[in-house]
Amino acid sequence: MKRINIKLARREKIIVSAGACFLGLFLLLHLLVFPFFSSRSKLHRSIEVDEQRLKEIMLLSSEFKALQGSSGGMGKALAGRGKGFTLFSLLEKLASQAGLKDRIKYIKPSTSQAKGKYKISSVEMQFEAITMRQLFDYLYRIEDPKNIIKIKRISIKKRKEKSGHVDATLQISTVQLA
């Protein structure tokens, strides 16, 4: 192989040397220094995000523990209902107390599959030709906190034949021990 011998003046050698140093410094910065600091800043951001997530998890954990404690109180309330409790019979008894038992058109009970210690029991019932006052009285009796009952849906239709009377369809549910 032939060796190329280039003769350069002193000033040209300084310029070529400075260019080579600049190129070397440029490559050193872009291949080693900048990636190092970039990965370091990404690591710091990742740590901050993980710390925030940990705080959120700890907050959710404390909320979960509080809810578990309060659900124990619900379990006691449900156990206080007795073994033979059914939503159907309770709603029928409350309708009788409100003077609506003879106005019940139908009652359809249903129960969902048990999930853990609890199951959801639902009843759909329809009343015919009742006054709004009777409906409010019945709803007031249902919504008693000791009953742990929820009205999921209510549909009220005005009757054409009887002024001041309505037909009401209620979908009511409660949680029961499985």
Coordinates of N, CA and C in Angstrom, one line a residue:
M1 N 0.8 -1.2 0.0 CA 0.0 0.0 0.0 C 0.9 1.2 0.0
K2 N 0.5 2.1 -0.7 CA 1.2 3.4 -0.9 C 0.8 4.4 0.2
R3 N 1.8 5.0 0.7 CA 1.6 6.0 1.7 C 1.5 7.4 1.1
I4 N 0.4 8.1 1.5 CA 0.2 9.4 0.9 C 0.9 10.4 1.8
N5 N 1.7 11.2 1.3 CA 2.4 12.2 2.1 C 1.9 13.6 1.6
I6 N 1.1 14.2 2.5 CA 0.6 15.5 2.2 C 1.4 16.5 3.0
K7 N 1.8 17.5 2.3 CA 2.6 18.6 2.9 C 1.6 19.7 3.2
L8 N 1.5 20.1 4.4 CA 0.7 21.2 4.8 C 1.5 22.2 5.5
A9 N 1.0 23.5 5.4 CA 1.7 24.5 6.1 C 1.3 24.5 7.6
R10 N 2.1 25.2 8.4 CA 1.8 25.2 9.8 C 0.4 25.6 10.2
R11 N -0.1 26.7 9.5 CA -1.4 27.2 9.8 C -2.4 26.2 9.4
E12 N -2.3 25.4 8.3 CA -3.2 24.4 7.8 C -3.2 23.2 8.8
K13 N -2.0 22.9 9.3 CA -1.9 21.8 10.3 C -2.7 22.1 11.6
I14 N -2.6 23.4 12.0 CA -3.4 23.9 13.2 C -4.9 23.8 12.9
I15 N -5.3 24.2 11.7 CA -6.7 24.1 11.4 C -7.2 22.7 11.3
V16 N -6.5 21.8 10.7 CA -6.8 20.4 10.6 C -6.9 19.8 12.0
S17 N -5.9 20.1 12.9 CA -5.8 19.5 14.2 C -7.0 20.1 15.0
A18 N -7.3 21.3 14.9 CA -8.5 21.9 15.6 C -9.8 21.3 15.2
G19 N -9.9 21.0 13.9 CA -11.1 20.4 13.3 C -11.2 18.9 13.8
A20 N -10.1 18.2 13.9 CA -10.1 16.8 14.4 C -10.5 16.8 15.9
C21 N -9.9 17.8 16.7 CA -10.3 17.9 18.1 C -11.8 18.2 18.2
F22 N -12.3 19.2 17.4 CA -13.7 19.5 17.5 C -14.6 18.3 17.2
L23 N -14.2 17.6 16.1 CA -15.0 16.4 15.7 C -14.9 15.3 16.8
G24 N -13.8 15.1 17.4 CA -13.6 14.2 18.6 C -14.5 14.6 19.8
L25 N -14.4 15.9 20.1 CA -15.2 16.4 21.2 C -16.7 16.3 20.9
F26 N -17.1 16.6 19.7 CA -18.5 16.4 19.2 C -19.0 15.0 19.4
L27 N -18.2 14.0 18.9 CA -18.6 12.6 19.0 C -18.6 12.2 20.5
L28 N -17.6 12.6 21.3 CA -17.6 12.3 22.7 C -18.9 12.8 23.4
L29 N -19.3 14.0 23.1 CA -20.4 14.6 23.8 C -21.7 13.9 23.3
H30 N -21.9 13.6 22.0 CA -23.1 13.0 21.5 C -23.2 11.5 21.8
L31 N -22.1 10.8 21.9 CA -22.1 9.4 22.1 C -22.0 9.0 23.6
L32 N -21.4 9.8 24.4 CA -21.3 9.4 25.8 C -21.9 10.4 26.8
V33 N -21.6 11.7 26.8 CA -22.1 12.6 27.8 C -23.6 12.8 27.7
F34 N -24.1 13.3 26.6 CA -25.5 13.6 26.4 C -26.4 12.4 26.7
P35 N -26.1 11.2 26.2 CA -27.0 10.0 26.6 C -26.9 9.7 28.1
F36 N -25.8 9.9 28.7 CA -25.7 9.7 30.2 C -26.6 10.6 30.9
F37 N -26.6 11.9 30.6 CA -27.4 12.9 31.3 C -28.9 12.7 31.0
S38 N -29.2 12.3 29.7 CA -30.5 12.1 29.3 C -31.1 10.9 30.0
S39 N -30.4 9.8 30.1 CA -30.9 8.7 30.9 C -31.0 9.0 32.4
R40 N -30.2 9.8 32.9 CA -30.2 10.2 34.3 C -31.5 11.0 34.5
S41 N -31.8 12.0 33.7 CA -33.0 12.8 33.9 C -34.3 11.9 33.7
K42 N -34.3 11.0 32.7 CA -35.4 10.0 32.6 C -35.6 9.2 33.8
L43 N -34.5 8.8 34.4 CA -34.5 8.0 35.6 C -35.1 8.8 36.8
H44 N -34.7 10.1 36.9 CA -35.3 10.9 37.9 C -36.8 11.1 37.7
R45 N -37.2 11.3 36.5 CA -38.7 11.5 36.2 C -39.4 10.2 36.5
S46 N -38.8 9.1 36.1 CA -39.4 7.8 36.4 C -39.6 7.6 37.9
I47 N -38.6 8.0 38.7 CA -38.7 7.8 40.1 C -39.8 8.7 40.7
E48 N -39.9 9.9 40.2 CA -41.0 10.8 40.6 C -42.3 10.3 40.3
V49 N -42.5 9.7 39.1 CA -43.8 9.1 38.7 C -44.1 7.9 39.6
D50 N -43.1 7.1 39.9 CA -43.3 5.9 40.8 C -43.6 6.3 42.2
E51 N -43.0 7.4 42.7 CA -43.3 7.9 44.0 C -44.7 8.3 44.1
Q52 N -45.2 9.0 43.0 CA -46.6 9.5 43.0 C -47.5 8.3 43.0
R53 N -47.2 7.3 42.2 CA -48.1 6.1 42.1 C -48.1 5.4 43.5
L54 N -47.0 5.3 44.2 CA -46.9 4.7 45.5 C -47.8 5.5 46.5
K55 N -47.8 6.8 46.4 CA -48.6 7.6 47.3 C -50.1 7.3 47.0
E56 N -50.4 7.2 45.7 CA -51.8 6.9 45.3 C -52.2 5.6 45.8
I57 N -51.3 4.6 45.6 CA -51.6 3.2 46.1 C -51.9 3.2 47.6
M58 N -51.0 3.9 48.3 CA -51.2 3.9 49.8 C -52.5 4.6 50.2
L59 N -52.9 5.7 49.5 CA -54.2 6.3 49.7 C -55.3 5.4 49.5
L60 N -55.3 4.7 48.3 CA -56.3 3.7 48.0 C -56.4 2.6 49.0
S61 N -55.2 2.2 49.4 CA -55.1 1.1 50.4 C -55.8 1.5 51.7
S62 N -55.6 2.7 52.2 CA -56.2 3.2 53.4 C -57.7 3.3 53.2
E63 N -58.2 3.8 52.0 CA -59.6 3.9 51.7 C -60.2 2.5 51.7
F64 N -59.5 1.5 51.1 CA -60.0 0.1 51.1 C -60.2 -0.4 52.5
K65 N -59.2 -0.2 53.3 CA -59.3 -0.7 54.7 C -60.4 -0.1 55.4
A66 N -60.7 1.2 55.2 CA -61.8 1.9 55.8 C -63.1 1.3 55.3
L67 N -63.2 1.0 54.0 CA -64.4 0.4 53.5 C -64.6 -1.0 54.0
Q68 N -63.5 -1.7 54.2 CA -63.7 -3.1 54.7 C -64.2 -3.0 56.1
G69 N -63.8 -2.0 56.9 CA -64.3 -1.9 58.3 C -65.7 -1.5 58.3
S70 N -66.1 -0.6 57.4 CA -67.5 -0.2 57.3 C -68.4 -1.3 56.8
S71 N -67.9 -2.2 55.9 CA -68.7 -3.3 55.4 C -69.0 -4.3 56.5
G72 N -68.1 -4.4 57.5 CA -68.3 -5.2 58.6 C -69.5 -4.8 59.4
G73 N -69.8 -3.5 59.5 CA -71.0 -3.0 60.1 C -72.2 -3.3 59.3
M74 N -72.1 -3.3 58.0 CA -73.2 -3.7 57.1 C -73.5 -5.2 57.3
G75 N -72.5 -6.0 57.5 CA -72.7 -7.4 57.7 C -73.5 -7.7 59.0
K76 N -73.2 -6.9 60.0 CA -73.9 -7.0 61.3 C -75.4 -6.6 61.1
A77 N -75.6 -5.5 60.3 CA -77.0 -5.1 60.1 C -77.7 -6.1 59.3
L78 N -77.1 -6.7 58.3 CA -77.7 -7.8 57.5 C -78.0 -9.0 58.4
A79 N -77.1 -9.4 59.2 CA -77.3 -10.5 60.1 C -78.4 -10.3 61.1
G80 N -78.6 -9.0 61.4 CA -79.7 -8.7 62.4 C -81.1 -8.8 61.7
R81 N -81.2 -9.0 60.4 CA -82.5 -9.2 59.8 C -83.1 -10.5 60.1
G82 N -82.3 -11.5 60.4 CA -82.8 -12.8 60.7 C -82.6 -13.7 59.5
K83 N -82.7 -15.0 59.7 CA -82.5 -16.1 58.7 C -83.6 -16.0 57.6
G84 N -84.8 -15.8 58.0 CA -85.9 -16.0 57.1 C -86.2 -14.7 56.3
F85 N -85.4 -13.7 56.4 CA -85.6 -12.4 55.7 C -85.7 -12.6 54.2
T86 N -86.8 -12.0 53.6 CA -86.8 -11.9 52.1 C -87.3 -10.5 51.8
L87 N -86.8 -10.0 50.7 CA -87.2 -8.6 50.3 C -88.7 -8.6 49.9
F88 N -89.1 -9.7 49.3 CA -90.5 -9.8 48.8 C -91.4 -9.7 50.0
S89 N -91.2 -10.4 51.1 CA -92.1 -10.3 52.3 C -92.0 -9.0 53.0
L90 N -90.8 -8.3 53.0 CA -90.7 -7.0 53.6 C -91.5 -6.0 52.8
L91 N -91.4 -6.0 51.5 CA -92.1 -5.1 50.7 C -93.6 -5.3 50.8
E92 N -94.0 -6.5 50.8 CA -95.5 -6.8 51.0 C -96.0 -6.3 52.3
K93 N -95.2 -6.5 53.4 CA -95.6 -6.0 54.7 C -95.7 -4.4 54.7
L94 N -94.7 -3.8 54.1 CA -94.7 -2.3 54.0 C -95.8 -1.8 53.2
A95 N -96.2 -2.5 52.1 CA -97.4 -2.1 51.3 C -98.6 -2.2 52.1
S96 N -98.7 -3.3 53.0 CA -99.9 -3.4 53.8 C -100.0 -2.3 54.8
Q97 N -98.8 -1.9 55.4 CA -98.8 -0.8 56.4 C -99.2 0.5 55.7
A98 N -98.8 0.7 54.5 CA -99.2 1.9 53.8 C -100.6 1.9 53.2
G99 N -101.3 0.8 53.3 CA -102.6 0.6 52.8 C -102.7 0.4 51.3
L100 N -101.6 -0.2 50.7 CA -101.5 -0.4 49.3 C -101.6 -1.9 48.9
K101 N -101.8 -2.8 49.8 CA -101.7 -4.2 49.5 C -102.7 -4.6 48.4
D102 N -103.9 -4.0 48.5 CA -104.9 -4.3 47.5 C -104.7 -3.6 46.1
R103 N -103.7 -2.7 46.1 CA -103.4 -2.0 44.8 C -102.2 -2.6 44.1
I104 N -101.6 -3.7 44.6 CA -100.5 -4.3 43.9 C -101.0 -5.1 42.7
K105 N -100.5 -4.8 41.6 CA -100.9 -5.5 40.4 C -100.0 -6.8 40.2
Y106 N -98.7 -6.6 40.4 CA -97.8 -7.8 40.4 C -96.5 -7.5 41.2
I107 N -95.9 -8.6 41.7 CA -94.6 -8.6 42.3 C -93.8 -9.7 41.7
K108 N -92.6 -9.3 41.2 CA -91.7 -10.3 40.5 C -90.3 -10.3 41.3
P109 N -90.1 -11.3 42.1 CA -88.8 -11.3 42.8 C -87.7 -12.0 41.9
S110 N -86.5 -11.6 42.1 CA -85.3 -12.3 41.5 C -84.1 -12.1 42.4
T111 N -83.2 -13.1 42.3 CA -82.0 -13.1 43.1 C -80.8 -13.3 42.2
S112 N -79.7 -12.5 42.4 CA -78.5 -12.7 41.6 C -77.6 -13.8 42.2
Q113 N -76.6 -14.3 41.5 CA -75.7 -15.2 42.1 C -74.9 -14.6 43.2
A114 N -74.5 -15.3 44.2 CA -73.8 -14.8 45.3 C -72.3 -14.5 44.9
K115 N -71.8 -13.4 45.3 CA -70.4 -13.0 45.0 C -69.8 -12.8 46.4
G116 N -69.1 -13.8 46.8 CA -68.5 -13.7 48.2 C -69.5 -14.0 49.2
K117 N -69.6 -13.1 50.2 CA -70.5 -13.3 51.3 C -71.9 -12.8 51.1
Y118 N -72.1 -12.0 50.0 CA -73.3 -11.3 49.7 C -74.0 -11.7 48.4
K119 N -75.3 -11.5 48.3 CA -76.0 -11.7 47.1 C -77.0 -10.5 47.0
I120 N -77.4 -10.2 45.8 CA -78.3 -9.1 45.6 C -79.7 -9.6 45.3
S121 N -80.7 -9.2 46.0 CA -82.1 -9.7 45.8 C -82.8 -8.5 45.3
S122 N -83.6 -8.7 44.2 CA -84.4 -7.6 43.6 C -85.8 -8.0 43.5
V123 N -86.7 -7.0 43.5 CA -88.1 -7.2 43.3 C -88.6 -6.1 42.4
E124 N -89.4 -6.5 41.4 CA -90.1 -5.5 40.6 C -91.6 -5.6 41.0
M125 N -92.2 -4.4 41.3 CA -93.6 -4.4 41.6 C -94.3 -3.3 41.0
Q126 N -95.6 -3.5 40.7 CA -96.4 -2.5 40.1 C -97.7 -2.2 41.0
F127 N -98.0 -1.0 41.2 CA -99.2 -0.5 41.8 C -100.1 0.1 40.8
E128 N -101.4 -0.1 41.0 CA -102.4 0.5 40.1 C -103.3 1.4 40.9
A129 N -103.6 2.6 40.3 CA -104.6 3.6 40.8 C -104.3 3.9 42.2
I130 N -103.1 4.5 42.5 CA -102.8 5.0 43.8 C -102.5 6.5 43.7
T131 N -102.7 7.1 44.9 CA -102.4 8.6 44.9 C -100.9 8.8 45.1
M132 N -100.5 10.0 44.7 CA -99.1 10.3 44.9 C -98.7 10.3 46.4
R133 N -99.7 10.7 47.3 CA -99.4 10.7 48.7 C -99.2 9.2 49.2
Q134 N -100.0 8.3 48.7 CA -99.8 6.9 49.1 C -98.4 6.4 48.6
L135 N -98.0 6.8 47.4 CA -96.7 6.4 46.8 C -95.6 7.0 47.7
F136 N -95.7 8.2 48.1 CA -94.7 8.9 48.9 C -94.6 8.2 50.2
D137 N -95.7 7.8 50.8 CA -95.7 7.1 52.1 C -95.0 5.8 52.0
Y138 N -95.3 5.1 50.9 CA -94.7 3.8 50.7 C -93.1 3.9 50.5
L139 N -92.8 4.9 49.7 CA -91.3 5.1 49.4 C -90.6 5.5 50.7
Y140 N -91.3 6.3 51.5 CA -90.7 6.7 52.8 C -90.4 5.5 53.7
R141 N -91.4 4.5 53.7 CA -91.2 3.3 54.5 C -90.1 2.4 54.0
I142 N -89.9 2.4 52.6 CA -88.9 1.6 52.0 C -87.5 2.1 52.3
E143 N -87.4 3.5 52.2 CA -86.1 4.1 52.4 C -85.5 4.2 53.8
D144 N -86.1 3.5 54.7 CA -85.6 3.5 56.1 C -84.2 2.9 56.1
P145 N -83.2 3.6 56.7 CA -81.8 3.2 56.7 C -81.6 1.8 57.3
K146 N -82.4 1.4 58.2 CA -82.2 0.1 58.8 C -82.5 -1.1 57.8
N147 N -83.3 -0.8 56.8 CA -83.7 -1.8 55.8 C -82.6 -2.1 54.8
I148 N -81.7 -1.1 54.6 CA -80.6 -1.3 53.6 C -81.2 -1.7 52.2
I149 N -82.2 -0.9 51.8 CA -82.9 -1.1 50.5 C -82.6 0.0 49.6
K150 N -82.5 -0.3 48.3 CA -82.3 0.8 47.3 C -83.3 0.7 46.2
I151 N -83.9 1.8 45.9 CA -84.8 1.9 44.7 C -84.0 2.1 43.5
K152 N -83.9 1.1 42.6 CA -83.1 1.2 41.4 C -83.8 2.0 40.3
R153 N -85.1 1.8 40.2 CA -85.9 2.4 39.1 C -87.3 2.6 39.5
I154 N -87.8 3.8 39.1 CA -89.3 4.0 39.4 C -89.9 4.6 38.1
S155 N -91.1 4.1 37.8 CA -91.8 4.6 36.6 C -93.2 5.0 37.1
I156 N -93.6 6.2 36.8 CA -94.9 6.7 37.2 C -95.7 7.1 36.0
K157 N -96.9 6.6 35.9 CA -97.8 7.0 34.8 C -99.1 7.5 35.3
K158 N -99.5 8.6 34.8 CA -100.8 9.3 35.2 C -102.0 8.5 34.6
R159 N -103.0 8.2 35.4 CA -104.2 7.5 35.0 C -105.2 8.5 34.4
K160 N -105.7 8.0 33.2 CA -106.7 8.9 32.5 C -108.1 8.8 33.2
E161 N -108.4 7.6 33.6 CA -109.8 7.3 34.2 C -110.0 8.0 35.5
K162 N -109.0 8.0 36.4 CA -109.1 8.5 37.7 C -108.2 9.7 37.9
S163 N -108.7 10.8 38.1 CA -107.9 12.1 38.3 C -107.2 12.0 39.6
G164 N -105.9 12.4 39.6 CA -105.1 12.4 40.9 C -104.6 11.0 41.2
H165 N -104.8 10.0 40.4 CA -104.2 8.7 40.6 C -103.2 8.3 39.6
V166 N -102.2 7.5 39.9 CA -101.2 7.1 39.1 C -101.0 5.6 39.1
D167 N -100.3 5.0 38.1 CA -99.8 3.7 38.2 C -98.2 3.8 38.4
A168 N -97.7 3.0 39.3 CA -96.3 3.1 39.6 C -95.6 1.7 39.5
T169 N -94.5 1.7 38.8 CA -93.7 0.5 38.8 C -92.3 0.8 39.5
L170 N -92.0 -0.1 40.4 CA -90.8 0.1 41.2 C -89.8 -1.1 41.0
Q171 N -88.5 -0.8 40.9 CA -87.6 -1.9 40.9 C -86.7 -1.6 42.1
I172 N -86.8 -2.6 43.1 CA -86.1 -2.4 44.4 C -85.2 -3.5 44.6
S173 N -84.0 -3.2 45.2 CA -83.0 -4.2 45.5 C -82.4 -4.0 46.9
T174 N -81.8 -5.1 47.4 CA -81.1 -5.1 48.6 C -80.0 -6.1 48.6
V175 N -79.1 -5.9 49.5 CA -78.0 -6.9 49.7 C -78.4 -7.9 50.8
Q176 N -78.1 -9.1 50.6 CA -78.4 -10.2 51.6 C -77.2 -11.0 51.8
L177 N -77.1 -11.6 53.0 CA -76.1 -12.6 53.2 C -76.3 -13.8 52.4
A178 N -75.2 -14.3 51.8 CA -75.4 -15.5 50.9 C -75.6 -16.8 51.7

